Coordinates of C-alpha atoms in Angstrom, one line a residue:
M224 CA -13.6 6.3 12.7
A225 CA -16.2 4.0 11.2
G226 CA -15.7 0.7 9.4
I227 CA -16.9 -2.8 9.0
K228 CA -16.7 -4.8 12.1
V229 CA -14.9 -8.1 12.5
K230 CA -15.5 -10.1 15.7
D231 CA -13.7 -13.1 17.1
D232 CA -11.8 -13.8 13.8
T233 CA -15.1 -14.6 12.1
F234 CA -15.4 -12.4 9.1
S235 CA -18.8 -10.9 8.2
T236 CA -20.5 -11.4 4.8
D237 CA -19.5 -7.7 4.0
V238 CA -15.8 -8.3 4.7
V239 CA -15.7 -11.5 2.7
T240 CA -17.5 -9.8 -0.3
L241 CA -15.0 -6.9 -0.2
Q242 CA -12.0 -9.2 0.0
K243 CA -13.4 -11.3 -3.0
G244 CA -13.7 -8.1 -4.9
I245 CA -10.1 -7.2 -4.1
E246 CA -8.9 -10.6 -5.3
K247 CA -10.8 -10.3 -8.5
L248 CA -9.5 -6.8 -9.1
Y249 CA -5.9 -7.8 -8.7
D250 CA -6.2 -11.0 -10.5
E251 CA -7.6 -9.1 -13.5
T252 CA -5.5 -6.0 -13.4
S253 CA -2.0 -6.9 -12.2
G254 CA -0.8 -8.0 -15.6
P255 CA -1.3 -4.7 -17.4
W256 CA -0.5 -2.7 -14.3
E257 CA 2.9 -4.4 -14.2
Y258 CA 3.6 -2.8 -17.6
V259 CA 2.2 0.6 -16.6
L260 CA 3.3 0.9 -12.9
S261 CA 6.3 -1.7 -12.9
E262 CA 6.3 -4.7 -10.6
H263 CA 6.0 -2.4 -7.6
I264 CA 2.5 -1.1 -8.2
H265 CA 2.8 1.7 -5.7
Q266 CA 3.5 5.3 -5.9
G267 CA 6.8 7.0 -6.3
Y268 CA 8.6 9.5 -4.2
Y269 CA 9.5 12.8 -6.1
E270 CA 11.5 15.8 -4.9
P271 CA 9.4 18.9 -5.4
N272 CA 10.7 21.4 -8.0
A273 CA 13.1 18.8 -9.3
P274 CA 13.4 17.3 -12.7
L275 CA 10.8 14.5 -13.1
A276 CA 12.4 11.2 -12.1
D277 CA 11.9 7.9 -13.9
L278 CA 8.8 6.2 -12.5
R279 CA 10.6 3.1 -11.3
D280 CA 13.4 5.1 -9.8
A281 CA 10.8 7.1 -7.9
Q282 CA 9.3 3.8 -6.7
F283 CA 12.7 2.6 -5.3
R284 CA 13.1 6.0 -3.6
M285 CA 9.7 5.7 -2.0
I286 CA 11.0 2.4 -0.4
D287 CA 14.3 4.0 0.7
E288 CA 12.6 7.2 2.1
A289 CA 10.1 5.1 4.0
L290 CA 12.9 3.1 5.6
R291 CA 14.8 6.3 6.4
F292 CA 11.7 7.9 7.9
A293 CA 11.2 4.9 10.2
G294 CA 14.8 5.0 11.3
I295 CA 16.0 1.7 9.9
S296 CA 19.7 1.6 10.7
E297 CA 22.4 1.7 8.0
D298 CA 24.5 -0.5 10.3
K299 CA 24.7 -3.9 8.6
S300 CA 24.7 -5.6 12.0
K301 CA 21.2 -4.1 12.7
F302 CA 19.7 -4.9 9.3
P303 CA 16.2 -6.5 9.6
K304 CA 16.6 -10.2 9.1
N305 CA 12.9 -11.3 8.7
V306 CA 10.4 -9.1 6.8
V307 CA 6.8 -9.5 6.2
D308 CA 5.3 -7.5 3.3
V309 CA 1.6 -7.2 4.0
G310 CA -0.4 -6.7 0.8
C311 CA 2.7 -7.4 -1.2
G312 CA 1.2 -6.9 -4.7
L313 CA 3.7 -8.3 -7.3
G314 CA 6.3 -8.5 -4.7
G315 CA 8.5 -5.6 -5.8
S316 CA 9.1 -4.3 -2.2
S317 CA 9.9 -7.8 -0.9
R318 CA 12.5 -8.4 -3.5
Y319 CA 14.0 -4.9 -3.1
L320 CA 14.2 -5.4 0.7
G321 CA 15.6 -9.0 0.3
K322 CA 18.3 -7.7 -1.9
K323 CA 19.0 -4.6 0.3
Y324 CA 19.2 -6.3 3.6
G325 CA 19.9 -9.9 2.6
A326 CA 16.7 -10.6 4.6
T327 CA 14.1 -13.4 4.5
C328 CA 11.0 -11.8 3.1
L329 CA 7.5 -13.2 3.2
G330 CA 4.7 -11.4 1.2
I331 CA 1.0 -12.0 1.4
T332 CA -1.8 -11.0 -0.9
L333 CA -5.5 -11.9 -1.5
S334 CA -4.6 -12.5 -5.2
P335 CA -3.5 -15.9 -6.5
Y336 CA -2.2 -14.2 -9.7
Q337 CA 0.0 -11.7 -7.7
A338 CA 1.4 -14.5 -5.4
Q339 CA 2.2 -16.8 -8.4
R340 CA 3.8 -13.9 -10.5
A341 CA 5.7 -12.6 -7.5
N342 CA 7.1 -16.1 -6.8
D343 CA 8.1 -16.5 -10.5
V344 CA 9.9 -13.3 -10.6
A345 CA 11.7 -14.1 -7.3
A346 CA 12.8 -17.4 -8.8
A347 CA 14.0 -15.7 -12.1
E348 CA 16.1 -13.3 -9.9
G349 CA 17.5 -16.2 -7.8
L350 CA 15.8 -15.1 -4.6
S351 CA 13.4 -17.9 -4.1
D352 CA 15.5 -19.4 -1.2
R353 CA 14.6 -16.3 0.9
V354 CA 11.8 -14.3 -0.8
S355 CA 8.4 -16.0 -1.1
F356 CA 4.7 -15.1 -1.5
Q357 CA 1.4 -16.6 -0.6
V358 CA -2.2 -16.0 -0.5
A359 CA -3.3 -15.0 3.0
N360 CA -5.5 -12.6 4.9
A361 CA -3.9 -9.5 6.4
L362 CA -6.6 -9.5 9.1
K363 CA -5.6 -13.1 10.2
Q364 CA -2.0 -13.5 9.2
P365 CA -0.7 -17.0 9.2
F366 CA 2.4 -16.2 11.2
P367 CA 3.3 -16.6 14.8
D368 CA 3.5 -13.7 17.3
N369 CA 6.7 -11.7 17.7
H370 CA 8.2 -13.0 14.5
F371 CA 9.4 -10.2 12.1
D372 CA 12.0 -7.4 12.5
L373 CA 10.3 -5.3 9.9
V374 CA 6.6 -5.3 9.2
W375 CA 5.9 -3.5 5.9
S376 CA 2.6 -2.3 4.5
M377 CA 2.9 -0.1 1.3
E378 CA -0.4 1.0 -0.1
S379 CA -2.4 -1.9 1.3
G380 CA -4.0 -0.3 4.4
E381 CA -6.6 1.5 2.3
H382 CA -8.1 -2.0 1.4
M383 CA -8.6 -3.1 4.9
P384 CA -12.2 -3.3 6.0
E385 CA -11.3 -3.4 9.8
R386 CA -8.4 -1.2 10.4
E387 CA -8.2 -1.8 14.2
K388 CA -7.9 -5.6 13.4
F389 CA -5.3 -4.8 10.6
V390 CA -3.1 -2.7 12.8
S391 CA -3.5 -5.2 15.7
E392 CA -2.1 -7.9 13.3
L393 CA 0.7 -5.8 12.2
V394 CA 1.9 -5.3 15.8
R395 CA 1.2 -8.9 16.7
V396 CA 3.6 -10.4 14.2
A397 CA 6.3 -7.8 14.9
K398 CA 9.1 -8.8 17.2
P399 CA 9.7 -6.6 20.3
G400 CA 11.8 -3.8 19.1
G401 CA 10.8 -4.4 15.5
T402 CA 9.7 -1.7 13.1
I403 CA 6.3 -1.3 11.6
I404 CA 5.8 1.0 8.5
I405 CA 2.4 1.8 7.0
A406 CA 2.1 4.0 3.9
A407 CA -1.4 4.4 2.6
W408 CA -4.0 6.4 0.8
C409 CA -5.7 8.5 3.4
C410 CA -8.4 11.2 3.5
R411 CA -7.6 14.5 5.0
D412 CA -8.1 15.1 8.7
L413 CA -11.3 16.7 9.9
K414 CA -11.2 20.2 11.3
P415 CA -12.3 20.6 14.9
S416 CA -15.6 22.1 13.7
E417 CA -16.4 19.2 11.4
K418 CA -18.2 15.9 12.0
S419 CA -17.5 14.5 8.5
L420 CA -16.1 15.2 5.2
Q421 CA -18.1 17.5 2.9
T422 CA -20.5 15.9 0.4
W423 CA -18.4 16.7 -2.6
E424 CA -15.4 15.1 -1.0
K425 CA -17.2 12.0 -0.1
Q426 CA -18.4 11.7 -3.7
I427 CA -14.8 11.7 -5.0
L428 CA -13.8 9.1 -2.6
D429 CA -16.9 7.0 -3.2
K430 CA -16.2 6.8 -6.9
I431 CA -12.6 5.7 -6.3
S432 CA -13.8 3.1 -3.6
A433 CA -16.3 1.5 -5.9
V434 CA -13.5 0.8 -8.5
Y435 CA -10.8 -0.1 -6.2
C436 CA -12.8 -2.2 -3.7
L437 CA -12.1 0.1 -0.7
P438 CA -14.0 0.3 2.5
E439 CA -14.5 3.6 4.4
W440 CA -11.4 5.9 4.2
C441 CA -9.4 7.0 7.2
S442 CA -6.9 9.7 7.9
V443 CA -3.3 9.6 9.0
S444 CA -4.4 10.6 12.5
D445 CA -6.8 7.6 12.6
Y446 CA -3.8 5.3 12.1
V447 CA -1.9 7.1 14.8
K448 CA -4.9 6.8 17.3
L449 CA -5.2 3.0 16.5
L450 CA -1.4 2.5 17.1
K451 CA -1.6 4.4 20.4
S452 CA -3.8 1.6 21.7
Q453 CA -1.2 -1.0 20.9
P454 CA 2.0 -1.9 22.7
V455 CA 4.2 0.3 20.4
V456 CA 6.6 3.3 20.9
D457 CA 8.1 6.0 18.9
I458 CA 5.0 6.6 16.8
K459 CA 5.5 9.2 14.1
S460 CA 3.5 10.2 10.9
D461 CA 3.7 12.6 8.1
D462 CA 1.8 13.7 5.0
W463 CA 3.8 12.9 1.9
T464 CA 1.2 14.1 -0.6
Q465 CA 3.6 16.7 -2.1
Y466 CA 6.1 14.0 -2.8
V467 CA 3.8 11.7 -4.8
L468 CA 1.8 14.2 -6.9
P469 CA 3.7 13.5 -10.2
F470 CA 3.1 9.8 -9.9
W471 CA -0.4 9.3 -11.5
P472 CA 0.0 11.7 -14.3
Q473 CA 3.3 10.1 -15.2
A474 CA 1.7 6.6 -15.0
L475 CA -1.3 7.7 -17.1
R476 CA 0.9 8.9 -19.8
K477 CA 2.4 5.4 -20.1
A478 CA -1.1 3.8 -19.8
F479 CA -2.5 5.8 -22.6
S480 CA 0.4 5.1 -25.0
W481 CA -0.4 2.8 -27.9
K482 CA 1.2 -0.2 -26.2
G483 CA -0.5 0.6 -22.9
I484 CA -4.0 1.0 -24.4
V485 CA -3.6 -2.3 -26.2
S486 CA -2.7 -4.0 -23.0
L487 CA -5.5 -2.5 -21.1
L488 CA -8.1 -3.4 -23.7
R489 CA -6.9 -7.0 -23.9
N490 CA -7.7 -7.3 -20.1
G491 CA -11.2 -6.1 -20.3
F492 CA -13.5 -3.2 -19.1
N493 CA -12.7 -3.5 -15.4
T494 CA -8.9 -3.0 -16.1
V495 CA -9.8 0.1 -18.3
K496 CA -12.1 1.5 -15.6
A497 CA -9.6 0.9 -12.8
T498 CA -7.0 2.8 -14.9
W499 CA -9.4 5.6 -15.7
A500 CA -10.1 6.0 -11.9
A501 CA -6.5 7.3 -11.5
L502 CA -7.9 10.6 -12.8
W503 CA -10.2 10.8 -9.6
M504 CA -7.1 10.1 -7.6
I505 CA -5.4 13.1 -9.2
D506 CA -8.5 15.2 -8.6
G507 CA -8.6 14.1 -5.0
Y508 CA -5.0 15.0 -4.4
N509 CA -5.4 18.3 -6.1
K510 CA -8.5 19.3 -4.1
G511 CA -6.9 18.2 -0.8
V512 CA -9.3 15.5 0.2
I513 CA -6.8 12.6 -0.5
K514 CA -3.5 12.4 1.3
F515 CA -0.6 10.1 1.0
G516 CA 0.1 9.3 4.7
I517 CA 3.1 7.5 6.3
V518 CA 3.2 6.1 9.8
A519 CA 6.1 4.3 11.6
C520 CA 6.6 2.9 15.0
R521 CA 8.4 0.2 16.9
K522 CA 6.9 -2.6 19.0
A523 CA 7.6 -2.2 22.7
K524 CA 10.3 -4.5 24.1

């Protein structure tokens, strides 16, 4: 698995440039995307062959299904008490987890707009005493070792330019016995006879990467391989593509409503372009090159 290398916590020019692009992207687009995608800004979980769920309800279910997949106990005495949301967006997951578990949640993002908006909403909901957000780098988290019961990364891993470092940081800040959950956009696994994706597949991914500031894509299996080199146990993974397929078409219908179009145009060309790129996401899913992957594990005691 290739990627941009980071050595000794000194970030290369390529990494810094990518992260500045991510910061700019989310500073510019998070406002209109909050209207289109809700404060969660992540995909929803839909039961196949069932009536289409409300987008926000599907996002809530995504969180609950990810927790269930990871084996988070329903016993209140075993609820996570300290949670970190790595790549927190507008803080939807953190606030949901804070309410669900009564936990202290810390969210980190590269976007000052997102951190401020997330803190404002937490305050409005009466959660600011235990749910807070700050600008920080996921590749060098400002937290001590062995600190969090639950390390949560919902659709942020795809932005990480050095995934070995990213995964290492997730494990570092987890308490022994703590749970780590990664849900991310992935590419398909290569077949045994393949050395790389096909040219047409790379072209789809490259178009998406250029808009969303993504480094090289990786597969679910790549995440599993990285975790196997870490002090973790009970690694499990799955392909949830079938459960997210309705999301982008549903979101685009809202984006291309009159109110959605006005909101997008007010925020400039980059926001329109980023929304339009969702059509390439749909194409990638339908053609099998993009997968929605989930991986969970526990840090060894």
